CSV table of C-alpha atoms and ligand atoms in Angstrom, one decimal:
chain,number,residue,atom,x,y,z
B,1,UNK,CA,-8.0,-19.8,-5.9
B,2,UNK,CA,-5.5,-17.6,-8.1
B,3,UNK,CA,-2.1,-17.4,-7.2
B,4,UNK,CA,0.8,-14.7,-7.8
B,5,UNK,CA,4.3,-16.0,-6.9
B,6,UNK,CA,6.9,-13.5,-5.5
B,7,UNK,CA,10.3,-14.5,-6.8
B,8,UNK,CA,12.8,-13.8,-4.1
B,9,UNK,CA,15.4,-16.9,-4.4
B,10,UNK,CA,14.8,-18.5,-0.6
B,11,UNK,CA,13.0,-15.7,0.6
B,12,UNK,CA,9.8,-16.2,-2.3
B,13,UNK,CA,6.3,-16.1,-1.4
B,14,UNK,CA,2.3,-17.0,-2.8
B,15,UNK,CA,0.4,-14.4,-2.6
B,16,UNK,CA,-3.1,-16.9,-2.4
B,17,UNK,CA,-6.6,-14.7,-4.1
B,18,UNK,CA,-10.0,-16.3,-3.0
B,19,UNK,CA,-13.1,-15.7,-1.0
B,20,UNK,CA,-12.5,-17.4,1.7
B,21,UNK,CA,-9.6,-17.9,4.1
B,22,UNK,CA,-8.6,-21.3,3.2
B,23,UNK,CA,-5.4,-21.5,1.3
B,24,UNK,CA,-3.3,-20.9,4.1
B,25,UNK,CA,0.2,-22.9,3.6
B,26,UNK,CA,0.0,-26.7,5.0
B,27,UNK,CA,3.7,-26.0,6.2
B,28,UNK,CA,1.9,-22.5,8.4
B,29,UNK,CA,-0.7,-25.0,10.1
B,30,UNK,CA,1.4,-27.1,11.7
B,31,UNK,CA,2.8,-23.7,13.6
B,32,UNK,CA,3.8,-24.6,16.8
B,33,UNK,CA,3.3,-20.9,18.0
B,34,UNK,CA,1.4,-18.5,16.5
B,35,UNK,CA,0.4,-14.7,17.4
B,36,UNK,CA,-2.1,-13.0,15.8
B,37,UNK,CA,-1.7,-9.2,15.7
B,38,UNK,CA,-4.8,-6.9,14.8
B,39,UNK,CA,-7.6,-4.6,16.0
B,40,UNK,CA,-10.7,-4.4,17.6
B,41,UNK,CA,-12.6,-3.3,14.3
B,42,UNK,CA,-11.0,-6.0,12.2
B,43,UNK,CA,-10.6,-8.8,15.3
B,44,UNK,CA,-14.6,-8.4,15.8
B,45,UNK,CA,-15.0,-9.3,12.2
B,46,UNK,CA,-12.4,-12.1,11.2
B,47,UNK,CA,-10.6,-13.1,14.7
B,48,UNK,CA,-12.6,-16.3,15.0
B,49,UNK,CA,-12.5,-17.5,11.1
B,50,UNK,CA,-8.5,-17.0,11.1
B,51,UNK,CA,-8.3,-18.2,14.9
B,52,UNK,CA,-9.8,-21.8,13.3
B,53,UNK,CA,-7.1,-21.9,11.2
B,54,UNK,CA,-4.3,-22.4,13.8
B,55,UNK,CA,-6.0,-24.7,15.8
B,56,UNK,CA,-2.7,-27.1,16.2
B,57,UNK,CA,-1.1,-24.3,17.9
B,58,UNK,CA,-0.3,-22.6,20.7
B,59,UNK,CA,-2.6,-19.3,19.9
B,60,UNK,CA,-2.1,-15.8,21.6
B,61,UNK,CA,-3.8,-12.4,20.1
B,62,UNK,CA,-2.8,-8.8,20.7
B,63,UNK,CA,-4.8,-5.9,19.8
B,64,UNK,CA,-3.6,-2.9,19.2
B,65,UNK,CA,-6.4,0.7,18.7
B,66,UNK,CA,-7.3,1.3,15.3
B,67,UNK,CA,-5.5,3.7,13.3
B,68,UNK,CA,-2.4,5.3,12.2
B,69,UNK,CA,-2.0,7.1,15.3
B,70,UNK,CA,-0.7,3.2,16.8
B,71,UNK,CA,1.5,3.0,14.1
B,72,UNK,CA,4.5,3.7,16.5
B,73,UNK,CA,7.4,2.8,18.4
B,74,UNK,CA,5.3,2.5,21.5
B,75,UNK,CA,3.1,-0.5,19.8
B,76,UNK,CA,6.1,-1.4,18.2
B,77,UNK,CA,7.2,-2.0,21.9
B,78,UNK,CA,4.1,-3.4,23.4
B,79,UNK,CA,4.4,-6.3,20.8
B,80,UNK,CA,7.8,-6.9,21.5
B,81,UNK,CA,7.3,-7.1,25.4
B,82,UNK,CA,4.0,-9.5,24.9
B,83,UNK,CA,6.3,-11.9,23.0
B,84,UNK,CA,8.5,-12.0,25.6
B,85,UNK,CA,6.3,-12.0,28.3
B,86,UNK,CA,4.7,-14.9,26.3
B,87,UNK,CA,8.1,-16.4,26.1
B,88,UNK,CA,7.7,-17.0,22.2
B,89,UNK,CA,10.7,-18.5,20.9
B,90,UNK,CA,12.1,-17.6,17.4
B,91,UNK,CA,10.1,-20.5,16.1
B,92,UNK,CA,6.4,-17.9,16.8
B,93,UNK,CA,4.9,-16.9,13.6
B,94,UNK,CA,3.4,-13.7,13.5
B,95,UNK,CA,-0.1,-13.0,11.7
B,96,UNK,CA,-0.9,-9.7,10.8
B,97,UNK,CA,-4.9,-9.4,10.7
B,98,UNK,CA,-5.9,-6.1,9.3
B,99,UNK,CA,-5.3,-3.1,6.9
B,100,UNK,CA,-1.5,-1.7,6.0
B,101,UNK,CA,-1.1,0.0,9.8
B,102,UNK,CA,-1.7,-3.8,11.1
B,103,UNK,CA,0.7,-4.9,8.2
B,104,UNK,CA,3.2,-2.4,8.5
B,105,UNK,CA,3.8,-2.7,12.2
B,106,UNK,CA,3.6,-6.8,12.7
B,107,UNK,CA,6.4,-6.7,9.9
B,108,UNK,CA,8.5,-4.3,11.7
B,109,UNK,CA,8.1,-6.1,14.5
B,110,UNK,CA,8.6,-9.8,12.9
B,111,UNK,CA,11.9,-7.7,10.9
B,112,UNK,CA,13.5,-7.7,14.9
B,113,UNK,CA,12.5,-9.6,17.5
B,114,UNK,CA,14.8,-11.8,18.2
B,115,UNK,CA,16.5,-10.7,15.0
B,116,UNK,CA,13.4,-12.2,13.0
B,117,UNK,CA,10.6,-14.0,12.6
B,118,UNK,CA,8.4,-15.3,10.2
B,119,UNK,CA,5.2,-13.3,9.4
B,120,UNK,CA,2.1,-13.8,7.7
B,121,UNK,CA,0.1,-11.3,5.8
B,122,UNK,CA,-3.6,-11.6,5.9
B,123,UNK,CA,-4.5,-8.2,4.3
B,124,UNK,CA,-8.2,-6.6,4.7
B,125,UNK,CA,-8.3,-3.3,3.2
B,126,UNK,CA,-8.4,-3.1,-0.6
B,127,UNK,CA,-5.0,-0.5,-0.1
B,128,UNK,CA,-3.1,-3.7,1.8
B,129,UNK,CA,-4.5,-6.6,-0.7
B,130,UNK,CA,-3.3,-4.6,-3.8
B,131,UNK,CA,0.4,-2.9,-2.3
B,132,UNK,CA,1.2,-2.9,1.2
B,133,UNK,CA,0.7,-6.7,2.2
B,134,UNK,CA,3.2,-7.7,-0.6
B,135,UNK,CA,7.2,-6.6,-1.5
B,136,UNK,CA,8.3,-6.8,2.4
B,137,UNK,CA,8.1,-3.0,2.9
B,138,UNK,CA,7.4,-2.5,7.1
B,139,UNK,CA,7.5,0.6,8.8
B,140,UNK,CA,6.5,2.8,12.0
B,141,UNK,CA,5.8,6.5,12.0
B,142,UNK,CA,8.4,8.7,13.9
B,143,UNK,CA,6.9,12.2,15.0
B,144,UNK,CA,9.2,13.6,12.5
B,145,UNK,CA,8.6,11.7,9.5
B,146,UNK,CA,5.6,8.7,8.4
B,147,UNK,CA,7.6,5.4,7.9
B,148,UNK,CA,10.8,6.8,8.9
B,149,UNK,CA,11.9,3.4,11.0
B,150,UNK,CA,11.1,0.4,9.2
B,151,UNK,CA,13.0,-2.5,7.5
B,152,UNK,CA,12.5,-4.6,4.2
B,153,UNK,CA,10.9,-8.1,5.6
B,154,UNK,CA,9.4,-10.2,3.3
B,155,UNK,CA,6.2,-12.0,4.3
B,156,UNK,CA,5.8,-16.0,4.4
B,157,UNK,CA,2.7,-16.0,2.7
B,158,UNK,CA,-0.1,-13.3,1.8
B,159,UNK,CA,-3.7,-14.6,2.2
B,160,UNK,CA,-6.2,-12.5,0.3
B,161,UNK,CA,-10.2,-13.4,0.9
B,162,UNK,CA,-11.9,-10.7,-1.1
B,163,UNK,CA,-15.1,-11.1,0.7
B,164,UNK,CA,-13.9,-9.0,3.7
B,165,UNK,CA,-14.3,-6.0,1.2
B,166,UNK,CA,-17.7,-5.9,1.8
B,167,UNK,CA,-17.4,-4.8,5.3
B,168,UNK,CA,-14.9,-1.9,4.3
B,169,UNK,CA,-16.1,1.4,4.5
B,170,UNK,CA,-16.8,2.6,1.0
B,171,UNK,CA,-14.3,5.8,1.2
B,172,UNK,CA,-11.4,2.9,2.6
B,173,UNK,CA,-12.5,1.3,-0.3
B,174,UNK,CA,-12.4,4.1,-2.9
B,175,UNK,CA,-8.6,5.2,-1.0
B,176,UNK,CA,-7.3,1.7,-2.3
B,177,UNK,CA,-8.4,2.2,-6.2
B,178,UNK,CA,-6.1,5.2,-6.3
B,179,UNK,CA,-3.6,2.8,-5.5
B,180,UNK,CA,-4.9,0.6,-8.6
B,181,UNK,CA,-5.5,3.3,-10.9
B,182,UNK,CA,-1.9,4.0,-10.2
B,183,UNK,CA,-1.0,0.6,-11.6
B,184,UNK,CA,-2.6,1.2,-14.8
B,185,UNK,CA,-0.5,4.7,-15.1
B,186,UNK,CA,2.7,2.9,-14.0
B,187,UNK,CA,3.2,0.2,-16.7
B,188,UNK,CA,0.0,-1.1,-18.2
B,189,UNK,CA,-2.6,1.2,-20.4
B,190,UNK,CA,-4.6,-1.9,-20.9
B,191,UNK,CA,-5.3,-2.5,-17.3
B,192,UNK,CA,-6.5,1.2,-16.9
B,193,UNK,CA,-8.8,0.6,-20.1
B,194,UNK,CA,-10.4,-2.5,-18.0
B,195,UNK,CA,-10.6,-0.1,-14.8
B,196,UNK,CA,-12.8,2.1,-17.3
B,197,UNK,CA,-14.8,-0.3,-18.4
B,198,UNK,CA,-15.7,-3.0,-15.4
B,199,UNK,CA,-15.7,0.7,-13.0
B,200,UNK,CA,-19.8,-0.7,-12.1
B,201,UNK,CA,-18.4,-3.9,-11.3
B,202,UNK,CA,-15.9,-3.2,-9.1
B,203,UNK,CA,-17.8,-0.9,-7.6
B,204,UNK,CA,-21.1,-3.8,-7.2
B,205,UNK,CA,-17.7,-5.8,-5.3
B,206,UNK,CA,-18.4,-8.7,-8.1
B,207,UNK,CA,-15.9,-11.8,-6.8
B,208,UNK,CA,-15.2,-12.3,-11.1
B,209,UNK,CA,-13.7,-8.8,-11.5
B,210,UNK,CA,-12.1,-8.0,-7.7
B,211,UNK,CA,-10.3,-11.2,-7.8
B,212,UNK,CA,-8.9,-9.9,-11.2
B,213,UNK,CA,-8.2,-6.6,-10.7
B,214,UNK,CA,-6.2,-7.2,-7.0
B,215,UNK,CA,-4.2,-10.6,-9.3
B,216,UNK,CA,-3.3,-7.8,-11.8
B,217,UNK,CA,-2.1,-5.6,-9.3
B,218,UNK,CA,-0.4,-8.1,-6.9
B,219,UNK,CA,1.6,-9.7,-10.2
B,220,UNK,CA,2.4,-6.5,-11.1
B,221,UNK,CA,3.9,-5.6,-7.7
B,222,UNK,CA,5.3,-9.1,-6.9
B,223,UNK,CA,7.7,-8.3,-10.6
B,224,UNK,CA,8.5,-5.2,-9.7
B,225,UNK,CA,9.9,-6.3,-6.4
B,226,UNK,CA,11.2,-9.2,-7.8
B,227,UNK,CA,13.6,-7.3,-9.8
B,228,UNK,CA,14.0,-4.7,-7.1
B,229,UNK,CA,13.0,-5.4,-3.5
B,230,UNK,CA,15.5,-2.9,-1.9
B,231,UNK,CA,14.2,0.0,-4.3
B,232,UNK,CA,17.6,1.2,-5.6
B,233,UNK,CA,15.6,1.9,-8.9
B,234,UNK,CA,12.7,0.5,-10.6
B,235,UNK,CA,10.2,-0.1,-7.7
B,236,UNK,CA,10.3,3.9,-6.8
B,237,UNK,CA,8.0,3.5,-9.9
B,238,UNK,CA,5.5,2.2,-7.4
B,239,UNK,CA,5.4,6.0,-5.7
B,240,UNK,CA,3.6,7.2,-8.7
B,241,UNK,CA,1.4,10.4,-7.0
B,242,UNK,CA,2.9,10.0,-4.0
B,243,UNK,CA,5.2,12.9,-3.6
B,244,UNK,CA,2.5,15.5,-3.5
B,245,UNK,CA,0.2,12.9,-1.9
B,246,UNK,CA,2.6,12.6,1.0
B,247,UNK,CA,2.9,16.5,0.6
B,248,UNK,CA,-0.9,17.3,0.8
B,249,UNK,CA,-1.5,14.2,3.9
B,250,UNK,CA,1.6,16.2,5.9
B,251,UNK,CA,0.3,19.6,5.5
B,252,UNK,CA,-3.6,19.2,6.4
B,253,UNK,CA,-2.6,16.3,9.5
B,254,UNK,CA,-2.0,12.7,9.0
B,255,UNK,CA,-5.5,11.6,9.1
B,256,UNK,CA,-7.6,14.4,7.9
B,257,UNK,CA,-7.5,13.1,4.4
B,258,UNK,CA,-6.7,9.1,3.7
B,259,UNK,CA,-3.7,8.2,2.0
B,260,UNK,CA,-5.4,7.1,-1.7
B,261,UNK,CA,-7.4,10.2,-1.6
B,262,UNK,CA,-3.8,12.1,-1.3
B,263,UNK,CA,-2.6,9.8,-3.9
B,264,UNK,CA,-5.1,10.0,-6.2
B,265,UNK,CA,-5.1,13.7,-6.2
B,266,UNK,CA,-1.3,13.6,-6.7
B,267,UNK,CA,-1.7,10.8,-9.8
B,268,UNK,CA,-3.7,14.2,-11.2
B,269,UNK,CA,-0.4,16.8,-10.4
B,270,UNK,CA,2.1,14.1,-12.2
B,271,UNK,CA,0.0,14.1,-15.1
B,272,UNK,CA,-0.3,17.6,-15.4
B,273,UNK,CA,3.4,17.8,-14.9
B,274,UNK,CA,3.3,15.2,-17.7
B,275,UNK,CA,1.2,17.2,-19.7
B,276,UNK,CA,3.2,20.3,-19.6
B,277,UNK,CA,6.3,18.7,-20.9
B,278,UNK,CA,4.1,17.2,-23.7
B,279,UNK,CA,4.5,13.8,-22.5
B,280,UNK,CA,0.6,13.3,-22.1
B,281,UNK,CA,-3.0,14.8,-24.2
B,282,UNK,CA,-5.1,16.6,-22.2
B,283,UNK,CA,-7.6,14.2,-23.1
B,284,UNK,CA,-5.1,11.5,-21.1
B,285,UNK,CA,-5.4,13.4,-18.2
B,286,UNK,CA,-9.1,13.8,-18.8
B,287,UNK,CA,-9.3,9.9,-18.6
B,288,UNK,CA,-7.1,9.8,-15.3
B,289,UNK,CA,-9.8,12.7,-14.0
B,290,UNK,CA,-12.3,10.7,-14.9
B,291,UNK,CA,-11.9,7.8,-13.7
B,292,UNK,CA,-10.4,8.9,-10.8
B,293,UNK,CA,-14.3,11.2,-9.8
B,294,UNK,CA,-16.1,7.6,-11.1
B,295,UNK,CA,-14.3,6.1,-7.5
B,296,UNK,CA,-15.4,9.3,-5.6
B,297,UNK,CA,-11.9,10.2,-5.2
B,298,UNK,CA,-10.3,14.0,-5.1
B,299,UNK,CA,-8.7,15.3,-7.5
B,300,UNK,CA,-7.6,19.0,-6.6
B,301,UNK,CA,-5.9,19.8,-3.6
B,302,UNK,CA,-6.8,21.1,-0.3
B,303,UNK,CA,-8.7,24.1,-1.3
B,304,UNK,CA,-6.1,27.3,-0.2
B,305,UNK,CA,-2.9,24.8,-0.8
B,306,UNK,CA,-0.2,25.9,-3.1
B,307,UNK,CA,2.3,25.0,-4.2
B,308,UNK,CA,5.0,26.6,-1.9
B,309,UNK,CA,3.1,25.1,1.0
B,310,UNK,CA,3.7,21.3,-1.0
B,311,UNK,CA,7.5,22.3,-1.6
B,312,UNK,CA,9.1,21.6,2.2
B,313,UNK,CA,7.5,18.5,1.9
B,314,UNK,CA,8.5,17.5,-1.5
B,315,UNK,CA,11.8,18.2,-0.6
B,316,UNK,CA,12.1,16.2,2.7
B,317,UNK,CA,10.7,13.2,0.4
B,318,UNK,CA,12.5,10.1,0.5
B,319,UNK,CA,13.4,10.2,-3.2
B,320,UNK,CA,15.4,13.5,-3.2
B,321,UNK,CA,18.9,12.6,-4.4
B,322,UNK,CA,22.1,14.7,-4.2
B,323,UNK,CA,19.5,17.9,-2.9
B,324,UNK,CA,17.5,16.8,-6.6
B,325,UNK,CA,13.8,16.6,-6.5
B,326,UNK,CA,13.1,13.3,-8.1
B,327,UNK,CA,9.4,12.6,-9.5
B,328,UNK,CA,7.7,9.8,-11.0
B,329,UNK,CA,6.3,11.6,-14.0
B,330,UNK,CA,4.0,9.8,-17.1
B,331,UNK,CA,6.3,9.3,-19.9
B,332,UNK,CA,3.4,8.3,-22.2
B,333,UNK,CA,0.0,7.1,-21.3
B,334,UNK,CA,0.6,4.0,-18.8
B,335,UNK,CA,3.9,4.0,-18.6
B,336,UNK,CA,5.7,6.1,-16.2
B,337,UNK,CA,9.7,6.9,-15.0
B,338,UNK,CA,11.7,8.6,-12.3
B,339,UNK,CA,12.8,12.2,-13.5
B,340,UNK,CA,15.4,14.4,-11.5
B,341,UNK,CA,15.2,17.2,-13.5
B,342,UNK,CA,11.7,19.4,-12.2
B,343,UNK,CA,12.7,22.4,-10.9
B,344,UNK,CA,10.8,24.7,-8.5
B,345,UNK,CA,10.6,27.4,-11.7
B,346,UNK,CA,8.8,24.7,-13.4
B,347,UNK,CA,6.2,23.7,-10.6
B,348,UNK,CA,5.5,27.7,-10.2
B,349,UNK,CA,4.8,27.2,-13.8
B,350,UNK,CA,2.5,24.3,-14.1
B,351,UNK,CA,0.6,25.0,-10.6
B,352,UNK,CA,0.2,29.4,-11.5
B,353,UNK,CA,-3.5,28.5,-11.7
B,354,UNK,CA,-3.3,27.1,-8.2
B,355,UNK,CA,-4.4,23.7,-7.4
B,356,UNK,CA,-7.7,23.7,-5.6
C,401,NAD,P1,-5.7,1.0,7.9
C,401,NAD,O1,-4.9,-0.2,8.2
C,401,NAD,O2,-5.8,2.1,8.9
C,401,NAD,O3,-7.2,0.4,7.6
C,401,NAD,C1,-8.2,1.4,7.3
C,401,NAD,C2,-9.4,1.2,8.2
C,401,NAD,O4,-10.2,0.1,7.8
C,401,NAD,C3,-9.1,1.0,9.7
C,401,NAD,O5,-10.0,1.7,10.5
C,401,NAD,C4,-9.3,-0.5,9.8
C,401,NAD,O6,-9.6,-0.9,11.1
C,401,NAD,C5,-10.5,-0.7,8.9
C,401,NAD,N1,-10.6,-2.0,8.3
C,401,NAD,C6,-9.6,-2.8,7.8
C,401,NAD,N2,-10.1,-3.9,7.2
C,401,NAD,C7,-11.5,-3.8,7.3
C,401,NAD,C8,-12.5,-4.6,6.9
C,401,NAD,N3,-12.3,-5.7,6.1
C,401,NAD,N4,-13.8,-4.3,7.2
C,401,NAD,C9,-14.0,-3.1,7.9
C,401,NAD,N5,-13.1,-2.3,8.4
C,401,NAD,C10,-11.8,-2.7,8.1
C,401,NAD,O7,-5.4,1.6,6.5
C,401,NAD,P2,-4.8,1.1,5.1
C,401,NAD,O8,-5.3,2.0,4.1
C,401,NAD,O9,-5.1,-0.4,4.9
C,401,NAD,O10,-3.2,1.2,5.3
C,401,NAD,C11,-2.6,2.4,5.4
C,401,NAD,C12,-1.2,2.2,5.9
C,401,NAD,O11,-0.5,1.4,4.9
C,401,NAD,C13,-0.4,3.4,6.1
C,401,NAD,O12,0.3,3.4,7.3
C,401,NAD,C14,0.7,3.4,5.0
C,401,NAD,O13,1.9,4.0,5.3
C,401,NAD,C15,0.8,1.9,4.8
C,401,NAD,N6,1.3,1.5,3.4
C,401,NAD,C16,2.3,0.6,3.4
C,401,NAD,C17,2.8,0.2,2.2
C,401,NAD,C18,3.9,-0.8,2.1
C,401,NAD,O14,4.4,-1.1,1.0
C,401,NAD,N7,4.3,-1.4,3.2
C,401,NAD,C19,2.2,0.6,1.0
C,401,NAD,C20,1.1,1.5,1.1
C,401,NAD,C21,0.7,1.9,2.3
C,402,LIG,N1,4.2,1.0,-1.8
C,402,LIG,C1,5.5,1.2,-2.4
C,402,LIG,C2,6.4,0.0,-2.4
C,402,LIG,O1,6.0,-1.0,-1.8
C,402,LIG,O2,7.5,0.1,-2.9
């Protein structure tokens, strides 16, 4: 088992790493009441391993549909009213079984009912185990707006068993090495250089290097949330690509492309940003391209997007400042900052050639 700790004062976590499910908290089985939130996809694969490990206590599951769609206030609401149907006291703890929708919404839920609860994060996606299950980050969508209600909760424990992997659908699984690719360009060029290099492994799912990689990126996370959990700087770091990612998943339908594949094709836009300013080689970028097409991921937009159909989005994005545009831009290779100087001139100019 490898362990990342998440410094938070009385509010720190482990984030346990192993192939199997087994290093739950001894504290977390003696639960008195525990309910396990998920969906049918992921509860027909895992429910009866994780229901074995609350066998002390009293044990109730809700399912909620796959997908983002359920990401709402009217799951949001269903949970609520089950618990107190259930008549769960504040003492329940909550387990979210699934991918970042699961995670996202049994934290939003833990954040408020009955002002809070504690919550446990057994992530199954590669996207959850590497960023979503970890830095207390829960959210619902809002018709206007993806993760527009939400609250910062912090987790109990996150349980990662990297053998569920190999059940994920390979383009789930390619979505969530954007995400770690976006690591390496964040803060750690030597990281990206072992992405390069063990790409066959990772993509054979050898236990050696996935339990490595999703460590690197969990202790990278778990620091950067350390020093910031409330984002009032650093952690926007962590939105690397996302601005146009969030741009191109708004314009073409939530859905209609996944959220990495968004990303990753926005990790491509900051660099050329990056490029144009002289901050990055083209043969930089060339790597990021690279390595980005070795993971079957996108990395041009939606063929007919430009870049005054990304623009409304950009500037409804949750980083604009004072009516600024604020990016997180490559400063070198692997190391990247927030920038509030990009104008729409200089977007024109970058993007002329169009983007697709
Ligand atoms: P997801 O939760 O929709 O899961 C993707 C698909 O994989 C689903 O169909 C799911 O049922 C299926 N699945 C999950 N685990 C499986 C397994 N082991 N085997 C087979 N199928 C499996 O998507 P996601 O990519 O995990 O998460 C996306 C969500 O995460 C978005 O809502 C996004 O906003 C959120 N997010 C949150 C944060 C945060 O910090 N809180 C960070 C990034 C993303
Ligand atoms: N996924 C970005 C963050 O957790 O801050």
């Amino acid at each position: 088992m490898q362990k990342v700790d998440v410094q938070l004062g009385q509010r720190s976590y482990p984030i346990c790493i192993d192939t199997d499910f087994n290093d739950l908290n001894a504290e977390l089985v003696q639960s008195k009441q525990v309910v396990i939130v998920s969906n049918p996809v992921v509860a027909g694969l895992y429910l009866t391993q994780i229901k074995k490990l609350f066998s002390k206590s009293r044990l109730e599951i809700i399912l909620i549909p796959d997908g983002e769609a359920y990401k709402t206030l009217e799951s949001f609401e269903l949970i609520q009213s089950f618990l107190l149907q259930h008549q769960f006291s504040r003492e329940v703890l909550l387990v979210a079984l699934g991918g970042g929708v699961i995670g996202d919404l049994t934290g939003f839920v833990a954040a408020t009912y009955q002002r809070g609860v504690r919550f446990l994060q057994i992530p199954t996606t590669l996207l959850a185990q590497v960023d979503s299950s970890v830095g207390g980050k829960t959210a619902i969508n809002h018709v206007l707006g993806k993760n527009m209600i939400g609250a910062f909760k912090q987790p109990v424990q996150v349980l990662i068993n990297t053998q569920v992997l190999s059940t994920l659908p390979e383009r789930e699984f390619a979505a969530g090495m954007a995400e770690v690719i976006k690591y390496g360009l964040i803060a750690d060029q030597d990281f990206f250089t072992w992405l390069e290099q063990n790409q066959h492994k990772i993509k054979q799912k050898d236990d050696a290097s996935l339990a490595y990689m999703i460590k690197h990126c969990c202790q990278m996370k778990a620091d950067i949330v350390s020093r910031d959990e409330t984002e009032q700087g650093e952690r926007a770091l962590l939105n690397l690509g996302h601005t146009f990612g969030h741009a191109i998943e708004a314009y073409l339908g939530y859905g209609s492309w996944l959220h990495g594949e968004a990303v990753a094709t926005g990790l491509v836009m900051a660099a050329k940003l990056s490029l144009s300013r002289g901050w990055l080689q083209q043969q930089e970028v060339d790597r990021i391209i690279k390595l980005l097409i070795a993971f079957n991921l996108p990395t041009l937009a939606p063929k007919g997007m430009t870049i005054s159909d990304f623009l409304p989005y950009i500037k409804l994005d949750k980083k604009v400042l004072n009516d600024r545009m604020r990016f997180v831009l490559p400063s070198r290779f692997g190391v990247s900052k927030l920038v509030d100087d990009v104008t729409e001139q200089e977007l024109f100019q970058v993007f002329t050639d169009g983007l697709g």
